[in-house]
């Protein structure tokens, strides 16, 4: 808990908590509202989910670039204030049941939200000590896990008690609280503007594309960093697979009569596993090399997921689900905590801005592969679990070969730089 002695981190953590709480309640309540109010169009709930994800394709070129060129604290603050203002418009659109305006505002809010994370992560890199990065990643992972477990329940409770208007109000208030908490942080100019004040010519689309290309080249030339970004790709691949495969298992094998109920339990059990694993990942952060956690996690997770297709008892399946979450979480903590320790602060925004589109691409690829091979090539989900397990084991072998050497090379390079500065 010593990390909370850092006042800036505490405010940023509470801001993230407030923002995620409001967004989770609002998004879940919105799904129930669409299913109730427009029951004859159940596809609208899926369309709403698309409005949360689709903006990534339109803004990913600029989110990281702006986080490196413009005051990072102001980006985070204005992201919250703009979303709060859009939420007021959303409340009006809900009152008039204007679907077009509702979906437009959801799209715009999601687009604005994409600018928040690169700026916040870049600030955290500057205000935390190197040994605290993985602790912060573990705490953020635990926060994500809590919302994974209770998100649907909180959304349902809000919708049933205060209605969609009340849930949207909570959503808007959460952005205001987040903005105020970040505004109360005293962050040095060196952290906020590592590349110095931006000029207008630096913000033109052509300049932004040039900066984005510079970030890509930076990642491509740093083999260790490239390996970590590849790790996020495979983490996105796992997320995509686990979003649909449990539903197949319940529908066609384990619980065909009540598959909706048991499929919803999956997210609760994997969330429990993530909380356990995040706690473990945070405790061992400074005792075990990140690559050891990553390699071990990939091997064990590969074996667990590969075995899940051959389980015929629902509760044993859920036991394996908890174990999978418990080993996946430290793996993610290791990736997220290792990243800021090897990235130049002047390029942190651009590097972090690559992660979400990479993970989104991986999730889409996983869903596309599953759609393509099922049920023609692999008629049952059992083979898909085995395929995912084999992929993870192959990645684990690759990392076993390359990561230890790359890590030692990076540590030697940092030591040399420190000696030169001294």
mmCIF file of C-alpha atoms in Angstrom:
data_model
loop_
_atom_site.group_PDB
_atom_site.id
_atom_site.type_symbol
_atom_site.label_atom_id
_atom_site.label_comp_id
_atom_site.label_asym_id
_atom_site.label_seq_id
_atom_site.Cartn_x
_atom_site.Cartn_y
_atom_site.Cartn_z
ATOM 1 C CA UNK A 1 0.000 0.000 0.000
ATOM 2 C CA UNK A 2 3.049 2.271 0.136
ATOM 3 C CA UNK A 3 2.345 3.353 -3.437
ATOM 4 C CA UNK A 4 -0.665 5.324 -2.147
ATOM 5 C CA UNK A 5 1.713 7.612 -0.265
ATOM 6 C CA UNK A 6 2.248 9.187 -3.668
ATOM 7 C CA UNK A 7 -0.535 11.770 -3.737
ATOM 8 C CA UNK A 8 -0.568 12.123 -7.521
ATOM 9 C CA UNK A 9 -0.924 8.363 -8.031
ATOM 10 C CA UNK A 10 -3.703 8.219 -5.429
ATOM 11 C CA UNK A 11 -5.690 10.956 -7.183
ATOM 12 C CA UNK A 12 -5.157 9.362 -10.596
ATOM 13 C CA UNK A 13 -6.209 5.963 -9.225
ATOM 14 C CA UNK A 14 -9.361 7.434 -7.651
ATOM 15 C CA UNK A 15 -10.090 9.303 -10.887
ATOM 16 C CA UNK A 16 -9.830 6.039 -12.811
ATOM 17 C CA UNK A 17 -12.046 4.341 -10.224
ATOM 18 C CA UNK A 18 -14.718 7.045 -10.499
ATOM 19 C CA UNK A 19 -14.606 7.088 -14.288
ATOM 20 C CA UNK A 20 -14.792 3.289 -14.629
ATOM 21 C CA UNK A 21 -17.574 3.035 -12.042
ATOM 22 C CA UNK A 22 -19.762 5.560 -13.852
ATOM 23 C CA UNK A 23 -18.990 4.181 -17.302
ATOM 24 C CA UNK A 24 -19.688 0.598 -16.226
ATOM 25 C CA UNK A 25 -23.016 1.493 -14.635
ATOM 26 C CA UNK A 26 -23.988 3.669 -17.594
ATOM 27 C CA UNK A 27 -23.021 1.153 -20.294
ATOM 28 C CA UNK A 28 -24.674 -1.824 -18.604
ATOM 29 C CA UNK A 29 -27.824 0.143 -17.803
ATOM 30 C CA UNK A 30 -27.887 1.316 -21.403
ATOM 31 C CA UNK A 31 -27.837 -2.275 -22.651
ATOM 32 C CA UNK A 32 -30.867 -3.093 -20.446
ATOM 33 C CA UNK A 33 -32.622 0.079 -21.604
ATOM 34 C CA UNK A 34 -32.179 -0.795 -25.282
ATOM 35 C CA UNK A 35 -33.379 -4.359 -24.728
ATOM 36 C CA UNK A 36 -36.447 -3.084 -22.829
ATOM 37 C CA UNK A 37 -37.382 -0.007 -24.812
ATOM 38 C CA UNK A 38 -36.639 -1.524 -28.231
ATOM 39 C CA UNK A 39 -37.374 -5.194 -27.524
ATOM 40 C CA UNK A 40 -38.243 -5.808 -31.188
ATOM 41 C CA UNK A 41 -34.673 -4.783 -32.132
ATOM 42 C CA UNK A 42 -32.353 -6.832 -29.879
ATOM 43 C CA UNK A 43 -29.437 -6.118 -32.208
ATOM 44 C CA UNK A 44 -29.350 -2.532 -30.891
ATOM 45 C CA UNK A 45 -27.530 -3.681 -27.735
ATOM 46 C CA UNK A 46 -24.792 -5.190 -29.913
ATOM 47 C CA UNK A 47 -24.742 -1.998 -31.991
ATOM 48 C CA UNK A 48 -24.180 0.021 -28.804
ATOM 49 C CA UNK A 49 -21.164 -2.167 -27.973
ATOM 50 C CA UNK A 50 -19.872 -1.444 -31.462
ATOM 51 C CA UNK A 51 -20.158 2.297 -30.752
ATOM 52 C CA UNK A 52 -17.768 1.822 -27.804
ATOM 53 C CA UNK A 53 -15.149 -0.036 -29.873
ATOM 54 C CA UNK A 54 -15.379 1.434 -33.391
ATOM 55 C CA UNK A 55 -13.910 4.908 -32.598
ATOM 56 C CA UNK A 56 -10.514 3.285 -32.026
ATOM 57 C CA UNK A 57 -10.182 2.880 -35.794
ATOM 58 C CA UNK A 58 -10.657 6.629 -36.289
ATOM 59 C CA UNK A 59 -8.489 8.133 -33.551
ATOM 60 C CA UNK A 60 -5.646 5.700 -32.798
ATOM 61 C CA UNK A 61 -3.288 7.621 -35.108
ATOM 62 C CA UNK A 62 -3.613 10.724 -32.941
ATOM 63 C CA UNK A 63 -4.200 9.631 -29.333
ATOM 64 C CA UNK A 64 -0.602 8.770 -28.538
ATOM 65 C CA UNK A 65 0.839 11.599 -30.633
ATOM 66 C CA UNK A 66 -1.169 14.228 -28.733
ATOM 67 C CA UNK A 67 -0.145 12.668 -25.406
ATOM 68 C CA UNK A 68 3.476 13.317 -26.390
ATOM 69 C CA UNK A 69 2.947 16.783 -27.889
ATOM 70 C CA UNK A 70 0.252 18.435 -25.749
ATOM 71 C CA UNK A 71 0.001 18.913 -21.974
ATOM 72 C CA UNK A 72 -0.876 15.420 -20.740
ATOM 73 C CA UNK A 73 -2.740 16.591 -17.654
ATOM 74 C CA UNK A 74 -4.929 18.899 -19.729
ATOM 75 C CA UNK A 75 -5.690 16.096 -22.206
ATOM 76 C CA UNK A 76 -6.939 13.869 -19.360
ATOM 77 C CA UNK A 77 -8.941 16.705 -17.775
ATOM 78 C CA UNK A 78 -10.557 17.836 -21.023
ATOM 79 C CA UNK A 79 -11.318 14.244 -21.975
ATOM 80 C CA UNK A 80 -13.375 13.995 -18.776
ATOM 81 C CA UNK A 81 -15.067 17.400 -19.150
ATOM 82 C CA UNK A 82 -16.009 16.794 -22.788
ATOM 83 C CA UNK A 83 -17.456 13.392 -21.918
ATOM 84 C CA UNK A 84 -19.411 14.999 -19.070
ATOM 85 C CA UNK A 85 -20.836 17.566 -21.508
ATOM 86 C CA UNK A 86 -21.728 14.853 -24.030
ATOM 87 C CA UNK A 87 -23.435 12.929 -21.231
ATOM 88 C CA UNK A 88 -25.775 15.899 -20.662
ATOM 89 C CA UNK A 89 -26.701 15.721 -24.358
ATOM 90 C CA UNK A 90 -27.108 11.953 -24.014
ATOM 91 C CA UNK A 91 -29.573 12.477 -21.173
ATOM 92 C CA UNK A 92 -31.653 14.766 -23.407
ATOM 93 C CA UNK A 93 -31.498 12.257 -26.282
ATOM 94 C CA UNK A 94 -32.664 9.469 -23.958
ATOM 95 C CA UNK A 95 -35.564 11.627 -22.786
ATOM 96 C CA UNK A 96 -36.736 11.976 -26.405
ATOM 97 C CA UNK A 97 -35.822 8.340 -27.309
ATOM 98 C CA UNK A 98 -33.821 9.603 -30.304
ATOM 99 C CA UNK A 99 -31.841 6.540 -31.362
ATOM 100 C CA UNK A 100 -29.728 8.273 -34.002
ATOM 101 C CA UNK A 101 -28.600 10.998 -31.584
ATOM 102 C CA UNK A 102 -28.033 8.443 -28.807
ATOM 103 C CA UNK A 103 -25.719 6.327 -30.956
ATOM 104 C CA UNK A 104 -23.930 9.391 -32.306
ATOM 105 C CA UNK A 105 -23.210 10.628 -28.769
ATOM 106 C CA UNK A 106 -22.094 7.155 -27.637
ATOM 107 C CA UNK A 107 -19.680 7.094 -30.588
ATOM 108 C CA UNK A 108 -18.317 10.576 -29.810
ATOM 109 C CA UNK A 109 -17.923 9.826 -26.084
ATOM 110 C CA UNK A 110 -16.042 6.623 -26.846
ATOM 111 C CA UNK A 111 -13.803 8.495 -29.288
ATOM 112 C CA UNK A 112 -12.941 11.156 -26.689
ATOM 113 C CA UNK A 113 -12.262 8.453 -24.083
ATOM 114 C CA UNK A 114 -9.486 6.991 -26.253
ATOM 115 C CA UNK A 115 -7.346 10.083 -25.582
ATOM 116 C CA UNK A 116 -7.485 9.568 -21.812
ATOM 117 C CA UNK A 117 -5.485 6.351 -21.312
ATOM 118 C CA UNK A 118 -2.273 7.293 -23.218
ATOM 119 C CA UNK A 119 -2.111 10.614 -21.363
ATOM 120 C CA UNK A 120 -2.777 9.000 -17.971
ATOM 121 C CA UNK A 121 -0.234 6.202 -18.519
ATOM 122 C CA UNK A 122 2.401 8.700 -19.639
ATOM 123 C CA UNK A 123 1.798 10.761 -16.467
ATOM 124 C CA UNK A 124 2.091 7.649 -14.292
ATOM 125 C CA UNK A 125 5.412 6.830 -15.905
ATOM 126 C CA UNK A 126 6.724 10.219 -14.827
ATOM 127 C CA UNK A 127 5.365 10.338 -11.256
ATOM 128 C CA UNK A 128 6.155 6.766 -10.162
ATOM 129 C CA UNK A 129 9.465 5.163 -9.326
ATOM 130 C CA UNK A 130 10.657 2.368 -11.606
ATOM 131 C CA UNK A 131 10.034 -0.290 -8.959
ATOM 132 C CA UNK A 132 6.422 0.904 -8.574
ATOM 133 C CA UNK A 133 5.344 0.367 -12.185
ATOM 134 C CA UNK A 134 4.243 -3.232 -11.721
ATOM 135 C CA UNK A 135 2.490 -2.418 -8.448
ATOM 136 C CA UNK A 136 0.456 0.225 -10.267
ATOM 137 C CA UNK A 137 -0.282 -2.213 -13.099
ATOM 138 C CA UNK A 138 -1.437 -4.803 -10.551
ATOM 139 C CA UNK A 139 -3.766 -2.353 -8.829
ATOM 140 C CA UNK A 140 -5.274 -1.278 -12.153
ATOM 141 C CA UNK A 141 -5.734 -4.941 -13.081
ATOM 142 C CA UNK A 142 -7.530 -5.576 -9.778
ATOM 143 C CA UNK A 143 -9.803 -2.605 -10.434
ATOM 144 C CA UNK A 144 -10.621 -3.997 -13.879
ATOM 145 C CA UNK A 145 -11.367 -7.399 -12.315
ATOM 146 C CA UNK A 146 -13.805 -5.956 -9.784
ATOM 147 C CA UNK A 147 -15.790 -4.278 -12.540
ATOM 148 C CA UNK A 148 -15.660 -7.490 -14.579
ATOM 149 C CA UNK A 149 -17.349 -9.336 -11.703
ATOM 150 C CA UNK A 150 -19.853 -6.742 -10.537
ATOM 151 C CA UNK A 151 -20.328 -4.585 -13.660
ATOM 152 C CA UNK A 152 -23.457 -6.290 -14.979
ATOM 153 C CA UNK A 153 -24.984 -6.472 -11.495
ATOM 154 C CA UNK A 154 -24.327 -2.779 -10.798
ATOM 155 C CA UNK A 155 -25.807 -1.814 -14.151
ATOM 156 C CA UNK A 156 -28.906 -3.944 -13.538
ATOM 157 C CA UNK A 157 -29.350 -2.541 -10.018
ATOM 158 C CA UNK A 158 -29.021 1.058 -11.243
ATOM 159 C CA UNK A 159 -31.447 0.452 -14.104
ATOM 160 C CA UNK A 160 -34.038 -1.167 -11.835
ATOM 161 C CA UNK A 161 -33.818 1.453 -9.049
ATOM 162 C CA UNK A 162 -33.088 4.826 -10.654
ATOM 163 C CA UNK A 163 -33.806 4.086 -14.309
ATOM 164 C CA UNK A 164 -31.764 4.883 -17.376
ATOM 165 C CA UNK A 165 -31.823 8.644 -16.663
ATOM 166 C CA UNK A 166 -30.396 8.103 -13.184
ATOM 167 C CA UNK A 167 -27.692 5.774 -14.518
ATOM 168 C CA UNK A 168 -26.692 8.344 -17.145
ATOM 169 C CA UNK A 169 -26.529 11.051 -14.440
ATOM 170 C CA UNK A 170 -24.177 8.840 -12.383
ATOM 171 C CA UNK A 171 -22.100 8.339 -15.529
ATOM 172 C CA UNK A 172 -21.813 12.102 -16.042
ATOM 173 C CA UNK A 173 -20.996 12.835 -12.381
ATOM 174 C CA UNK A 174 -18.195 10.243 -12.491
ATOM 175 C CA UNK A 175 -16.482 12.200 -15.278
ATOM 176 C CA UNK A 176 -16.759 15.442 -13.284
ATOM 177 C CA UNK A 177 -15.210 13.786 -10.210
ATOM 178 C CA UNK A 178 -12.426 12.309 -12.338
ATOM 179 C CA UNK A 179 -11.684 15.684 -13.968
ATOM 180 C CA UNK A 180 -11.527 17.484 -10.603
ATOM 181 C CA UNK A 181 -9.225 14.844 -9.080
ATOM 182 C CA UNK A 182 -6.791 15.112 -11.990
ATOM 183 C CA UNK A 183 -7.001 18.916 -11.928
ATOM 184 C CA UNK A 184 -5.932 18.886 -8.262
ATOM 185 C CA UNK A 185 -2.693 17.084 -9.148
ATOM 186 C CA UNK A 186 0.476 19.157 -9.206
ATOM 187 C CA UNK A 187 2.465 17.619 -12.053
ATOM 188 C CA UNK A 188 5.784 18.999 -13.262
ATOM 189 C CA UNK A 189 6.142 20.418 -16.764
ATOM 190 C CA UNK A 190 8.824 17.824 -17.466
ATOM 191 C CA UNK A 191 6.214 15.077 -17.048
ATOM 192 C CA UNK A 192 3.374 16.947 -18.752
ATOM 193 C CA UNK A 193 5.425 18.214 -21.690
ATOM 194 C CA UNK A 194 8.501 15.982 -22.136
ATOM 195 C CA UNK A 195 8.968 17.261 -25.698
ATOM 196 C CA UNK A 196 8.428 20.907 -24.762
ATOM 197 C CA UNK A 197 5.438 23.115 -25.650
ATOM 198 C CA UNK A 198 3.832 22.168 -28.959
ATOM 199 C CA UNK A 199 3.606 24.527 -31.883
ATOM 200 C CA UNK A 200 0.609 24.586 -34.212
ATOM 201 C CA UNK A 201 2.637 23.052 -37.023
ATOM 202 C CA UNK A 202 3.290 20.032 -34.747
ATOM 203 C CA UNK A 203 -0.456 19.351 -34.548
ATOM 204 C CA UNK A 204 -1.281 19.325 -38.258
ATOM 205 C CA UNK A 205 -2.400 15.892 -39.596
ATOM 206 C CA UNK A 206 0.795 15.499 -41.630
ATOM 207 C CA UNK A 207 2.920 16.180 -38.529
ATOM 208 C CA UNK A 208 0.807 13.779 -36.467
ATOM 209 C CA UNK A 209 1.293 11.041 -39.057
ATOM 210 C CA UNK A 210 5.022 11.712 -39.018
ATOM 211 C CA UNK A 211 5.096 11.446 -35.224
ATOM 212 C CA UNK A 212 3.051 8.244 -35.332
ATOM 213 C CA UNK A 213 5.499 6.775 -37.843
ATOM 214 C CA UNK A 214 8.348 7.793 -35.537
ATOM 215 C CA UNK A 215 6.647 5.821 -32.726
ATOM 216 C CA UNK A 216 6.320 2.771 -34.977
ATOM 217 C CA UNK A 217 9.989 2.973 -35.948
ATOM 218 C CA UNK A 218 10.964 3.334 -32.277
ATOM 219 C CA UNK A 219 9.051 0.154 -31.415
ATOM 220 C CA UNK A 220 10.442 -1.699 -34.442
ATOM 221 C CA UNK A 221 14.041 -0.833 -33.568
ATOM 222 C CA UNK A 222 13.702 -1.891 -29.911
ATOM 223 C CA UNK A 223 13.418 -5.684 -29.984
ATOM 224 C CA UNK A 224 12.450 -5.986 -26.327
ATOM 225 C CA UNK A 225 9.708 -3.379 -26.685
ATOM 226 C CA UNK A 226 8.479 -5.045 -29.882
ATOM 227 C CA UNK A 227 8.291 -8.366 -28.040
ATOM 228 C CA UNK A 228 6.170 -6.773 -25.301
ATOM 229 C CA UNK A 229 3.814 -5.206 -27.871
ATOM 230 C CA UNK A 230 3.494 -8.651 -29.484
ATOM 231 C CA UNK A 231 2.577 -9.909 -26.008
ATOM 232 C CA UNK A 232 -0.307 -7.443 -25.855
ATOM 233 C CA UNK A 233 -1.428 -8.775 -29.237
ATOM 234 C CA UNK A 234 -1.682 -12.294 -27.874
ATOM 235 C CA UNK A 235 -3.395 -11.024 -24.733
ATOM 236 C CA UNK A 236 -6.004 -9.457 -27.023
ATOM 237 C CA UNK A 237 -6.241 -12.776 -28.876
ATOM 238 C CA UNK A 238 -7.029 -14.564 -25.607
ATOM 239 C CA UNK A 239 -9.624 -11.917 -24.670
ATOM 240 C CA UNK A 240 -11.333 -12.344 -28.031
ATOM 241 C CA UNK A 241 -11.412 -16.119 -27.754
ATOM 242 C CA UNK A 242 -12.685 -16.121 -24.172
ATOM 243 C CA UNK A 243 -15.449 -13.690 -25.138
ATOM 244 C CA UNK A 244 -17.213 -16.306 -27.282
ATOM 245 C CA UNK A 245 -15.867 -19.829 -26.582
ATOM 246 C CA UNK A 246 -17.475 -20.181 -23.099
ATOM 247 C CA UNK A 247 -20.830 -19.385 -24.695
ATOM 248 C CA UNK A 248 -20.274 -22.201 -27.214
ATOM 249 C CA UNK A 249 -19.300 -24.599 -24.429
ATOM 250 C CA UNK A 250 -22.397 -23.849 -22.385
ATOM 251 C CA UNK A 251 -24.768 -23.904 -25.378
ATOM 252 C CA UNK A 252 -23.523 -27.022 -27.126
ATOM 253 C CA UNK A 253 -21.958 -29.115 -24.370
ATOM 254 C CA UNK A 254 -22.198 -28.287 -20.680
ATOM 255 C CA UNK A 255 -25.518 -26.504 -19.985
ATOM 256 C CA UNK A 256 -27.640 -26.307 -23.157
ATOM 257 C CA UNK A 257 -30.888 -25.690 -21.219
ATOM 258 C CA UNK A 258 -29.619 -22.734 -19.170
ATOM 259 C CA UNK A 259 -26.593 -21.601 -21.151
ATOM 260 C CA UNK A 260 -27.280 -17.841 -20.753
ATOM 261 C CA UNK A 261 -27.115 -18.052 -16.956
ATOM 262 C CA UNK A 262 -23.991 -20.189 -16.881
ATOM 263 C CA UNK A 263 -22.280 -18.103 -19.565
ATOM 264 C CA UNK A 264 -22.783 -15.017 -17.377
ATOM 265 C CA UNK A 265 -21.236 -16.917 -14.448
ATOM 266 C CA UNK A 266 -18.081 -17.373 -16.542
ATOM 267 C CA UNK A 267 -17.238 -13.656 -16.362
ATOM 268 C CA UNK A 268 -17.713 -13.732 -12.580
ATOM 269 C CA UNK A 269 -15.370 -16.690 -12.108
ATOM 270 C CA UNK A 270 -12.712 -15.353 -14.470
ATOM 271 C CA UNK A 271 -12.969 -12.012 -12.624
ATOM 272 C CA UNK A 272 -12.371 -13.789 -9.296
ATOM 273 C CA UNK A 273 -9.330 -15.412 -10.858
ATOM 274 C CA UNK A 274 -8.095 -12.031 -12.073
ATOM 275 C CA UNK A 275 -8.389 -10.536 -8.572
ATOM 276 C CA UNK A 276 -6.408 -13.439 -7.096
ATOM 277 C CA UNK A 277 -3.826 -13.268 -9.867
ATOM 278 C CA UNK A 278 -3.522 -9.482 -9.699
ATOM 279 C CA UNK A 279 -2.791 -9.695 -5.970
ATOM 280 C CA UNK A 280 -0.125 -12.321 -6.593
ATOM 281 C CA UNK A 281 1.309 -10.354 -9.519
ATOM 282 C CA UNK A 282 1.567 -7.211 -7.394
ATOM 283 C CA UNK A 283 3.264 -9.049 -4.503
ATOM 284 C CA UNK A 284 5.896 -10.721 -6.681
ATOM 285 C CA UNK A 285 6.451 -7.680 -8.917
ATOM 286 C CA UNK A 286 9.843 -6.755 -7.454
ATOM 287 C CA UNK A 287 10.897 -10.315 -6.561
ATOM 288 C CA UNK A 288 10.616 -12.031 -9.932
ATOM 289 C CA UNK A 289 11.837 -10.849 -13.321
ATOM 290 C CA UNK A 290 8.907 -9.844 -15.577
ATOM 291 C CA UNK A 291 9.934 -12.310 -18.280
ATOM 292 C CA UNK A 292 9.824 -15.182 -15.767
ATOM 293 C CA UNK A 293 6.221 -14.297 -14.879
ATOM 294 C CA UNK A 294 5.316 -13.968 -18.570
ATOM 295 C CA UNK A 295 6.879 -17.252 -19.689
ATOM 296 C CA UNK A 296 5.540 -19.237 -16.725
ATOM 297 C CA UNK A 297 2.089 -17.665 -17.141
ATOM 298 C CA UNK A 298 1.945 -18.518 -20.847
ATOM 299 C CA UNK A 299 2.885 -22.152 -20.302
ATOM 300 C CA UNK A 300 0.417 -22.714 -17.470
ATOM 301 C CA UNK A 301 -2.388 -20.761 -19.165
ATOM 302 C CA UNK A 302 -1.811 -22.681 -22.393
ATOM 303 C CA UNK A 303 -2.131 -26.000 -20.557
ATOM 304 C CA UNK A 304 -5.226 -24.855 -18.647
ATOM 305 C CA UNK A 305 -7.086 -23.505 -21.686
ATOM 306 C CA UNK A 306 -6.053 -26.476 -23.816
ATOM 307 C CA UNK A 307 -7.531 -28.797 -21.175
ATOM 308 C CA UNK A 308 -10.827 -26.917 -20.754
ATOM 309 C CA UNK A 309 -12.305 -28.385 -23.934
ATOM 310 C CA UNK A 310 -12.131 -31.875 -22.425
ATOM 311 C CA UNK A 311 -13.989 -31.038 -19.209
ATOM 312 C CA UNK A 312 -17.545 -32.363 -19.025
ATOM 313 C CA UNK A 313 -18.498 -31.049 -15.565
ATOM 314 C CA UNK A 314 -19.614 -27.398 -15.362
ATOM 315 C CA UNK A 315 -18.174 -26.681 -11.914
ATOM 316 C CA UNK A 316 -14.807 -28.230 -12.735
ATOM 317 C CA UNK A 317 -14.873 -26.027 -15.843
ATOM 318 C CA UNK A 318 -15.421 -22.995 -13.616
ATOM 319 C CA UNK A 319 -12.553 -24.122 -11.353
ATOM 320 C CA UNK A 320 -10.284 -24.112 -14.406
ATOM 321 C CA UNK A 321 -11.744 -20.701 -15.304
ATOM 322 C CA UNK A 322 -10.645 -19.269 -11.945
ATOM 323 C CA UNK A 323 -7.178 -20.812 -12.357
ATOM 324 C CA UNK A 324 -6.893 -19.414 -15.901
ATOM 325 C CA UNK A 325 -7.756 -15.920 -14.656
ATOM 326 C CA UNK A 326 -5.307 -16.298 -11.765
ATOM 327 C CA UNK A 327 -2.420 -17.062 -14.148
ATOM 328 C CA UNK A 328 -3.455 -14.599 -16.867
ATOM 329 C CA UNK A 329 -3.562 -11.606 -14.514
ATOM 330 C CA UNK A 330 0.126 -11.700 -13.398
ATOM 331 C CA UNK A 331 1.068 -12.113 -17.058
ATOM 332 C CA UNK A 332 -0.803 -8.915 -17.935
ATOM 333 C CA UNK A 333 0.627 -7.118 -14.874
ATOM 334 C CA UNK A 334 4.132 -8.074 -15.979
ATOM 335 C CA UNK A 335 3.566 -6.745 -19.510
ATOM 336 C CA UNK A 336 1.942 -3.491 -18.316
ATOM 337 C CA UNK A 337 4.504 -2.922 -15.553
ATOM 338 C CA UNK A 338 7.531 -3.666 -17.735
ATOM 339 C CA UNK A 339 6.488 -1.303 -20.534
ATOM 340 C CA UNK A 340 7.128 2.098 -18.852
ATOM 341 C CA UNK A 341 10.512 0.975 -17.551
ATOM 342 C CA UNK A 342 11.941 0.568 -21.061
ATOM 343 C CA UNK A 343 10.181 3.352 -23.014
ATOM 344 C CA UNK A 344 11.608 6.834 -23.508
ATOM 345 C CA UNK A 345 9.220 9.243 -21.685
ATOM 346 C CA UNK A 346 9.177 11.443 -24.798
ATOM 347 C CA UNK A 347 7.534 8.594 -26.738
ATOM 348 C CA UNK A 348 5.427 6.971 -24.015
ATOM 349 C CA UNK A 349 2.165 8.389 -25.354
ATOM 350 C CA UNK A 350 2.763 7.033 -28.846
ATOM 351 C CA UNK A 351 3.832 3.610 -27.608
ATOM 352 C CA UNK A 352 0.875 3.338 -25.264
ATOM 353 C CA UNK A 353 -1.424 4.581 -28.032
ATOM 354 C CA UNK A 354 -0.467 1.504 -30.075
ATOM 355 C CA UNK A 355 -1.642 -0.992 -27.458
ATOM 356 C CA UNK A 356 -5.409 -0.624 -27.814
ATOM 357 C CA UNK A 357 -5.525 -0.947 -31.632
ATOM 358 C CA UNK A 358 -3.127 -3.905 -31.426
ATOM 359 C CA UNK A 359 -5.345 -5.638 -28.864
ATOM 360 C CA UNK A 360 -8.486 -4.747 -30.823
ATOM 361 C CA UNK A 361 -6.941 -6.217 -33.978
ATOM 362 C CA UNK A 362 -6.059 -9.392 -32.066
ATOM 363 C CA UNK A 363 -9.562 -9.703 -30.602
ATOM 364 C CA UNK A 364 -11.076 -9.285 -34.061
ATOM 365 C CA UNK A 365 -8.631 -11.850 -35.469
ATOM 366 C CA UNK A 366 -9.535 -14.362 -32.753
ATOM 367 C CA UNK A 367 -13.258 -13.935 -33.376
ATOM 368 C CA UNK A 368 -12.680 -14.158 -37.151
ATOM 369 C CA UNK A 369 -10.655 -17.367 -36.840
ATOM 370 C CA UNK A 370 -13.286 -18.947 -34.575
ATOM 371 C CA UNK A 371 -16.048 -17.939 -36.993
ATOM 372 C CA UNK A 372 -14.070 -19.387 -39.926
ATOM 373 C CA UNK A 373 -13.162 -22.773 -38.415
ATOM 374 C CA UNK A 374 -16.366 -23.454 -36.493
ATOM 375 C CA UNK A 375 -18.277 -25.642 -37.162
ATOM 376 C CA UNK A 376 -16.894 -26.662 -40.581
ATOM 377 C CA UNK A 377 -13.252 -27.368 -39.675
ATOM 378 C CA UNK A 378 -13.666 -27.834 -35.913
ATOM 379 C CA UNK A 379 -17.264 -28.932 -35.269
ATOM 380 C CA UNK A 380 -17.000 -28.707 -31.457
ATOM 381 C CA UNK A 381 -15.452 -26.114 -29.116
ATOM 382 C CA UNK A 382 -13.039 -28.747 -27.777
ATOM 383 C CA UNK A 383 -10.687 -28.344 -30.724
ATOM 384 C CA UNK A 384 -10.761 -24.554 -30.428
ATOM 385 C CA UNK A 385 -9.589 -24.735 -26.794
ATOM 386 C CA UNK A 386 -6.778 -27.044 -27.884
ATOM 387 C CA UNK A 387 -5.800 -24.679 -30.708
ATOM 388 C CA UNK A 388 -5.661 -21.689 -28.315
ATOM 389 C CA UNK A 389 -3.592 -23.731 -25.855
ATOM 390 C CA UNK A 390 -1.106 -24.699 -28.585
ATOM 391 C CA UNK A 391 -0.780 -21.071 -29.701
ATOM 392 C CA UNK A 392 -0.031 -19.942 -26.117
ATOM 393 C CA UNK A 393 2.533 -22.714 -25.614
ATOM 394 C CA UNK A 394 4.220 -21.735 -28.895
ATOM 395 C CA UNK A 395 4.396 -18.091 -27.765
ATOM 396 C CA UNK A 396 5.773 -19.254 -24.408
ATOM 397 C CA UNK A 397 8.552 -21.191 -26.168
ATOM 398 C CA UNK A 398 9.352 -18.158 -28.339
ATOM 399 C CA UNK A 399 9.570 -15.906 -25.260
ATOM 400 C CA UNK A 400 11.681 -18.490 -23.432
ATOM 401 C CA UNK A 401 14.195 -18.220 -26.263
ATOM 402 C CA UNK A 402 14.261 -14.427 -26.764
ATOM 403 C CA UNK A 403 13.110 -12.562 -23.625
ATOM 404 C CA UNK A 404 15.889 -13.455 -21.121
ATOM 405 C CA UNK A 405 18.609 -12.371 -23.555
ATOM 406 C CA UNK A 406 16.773 -9.190 -24.576
ATOM 407 C CA UNK A 407 16.135 -8.325 -20.923
ATOM 408 C CA UNK A 408 19.819 -8.717 -20.003
ATOM 409 C CA UNK A 409 20.801 -6.612 -23.007
ATOM 410 C CA UNK A 410 18.359 -3.883 -21.981
ATOM 411 C CA UNK A 411 19.616 -3.874 -18.363
ATOM 412 C CA UNK A 412 23.216 -3.604 -19.572
ATOM 413 C CA UNK A 413 22.269 -0.694 -21.841
ATOM 414 C CA UNK A 414 20.524 1.123 -18.969
ATOM 415 C CA UNK A 415 23.534 0.590 -16.710
ATOM 416 C CA UNK A 416 25.845 2.032 -19.344
ATOM 417 C CA UNK A 417 23.603 5.097 -19.773
ATOM 418 C CA UNK A 418 23.490 5.611 -16.005
ATOM 419 C CA UNK A 419 27.308 5.474 -15.803
ATOM 420 C CA UNK A 420 27.640 8.002 -18.642
ATOM 421 C CA UNK A 421 25.236 10.407 -16.907
ATOM 422 C CA UNK A 422 27.103 9.970 -13.620
#
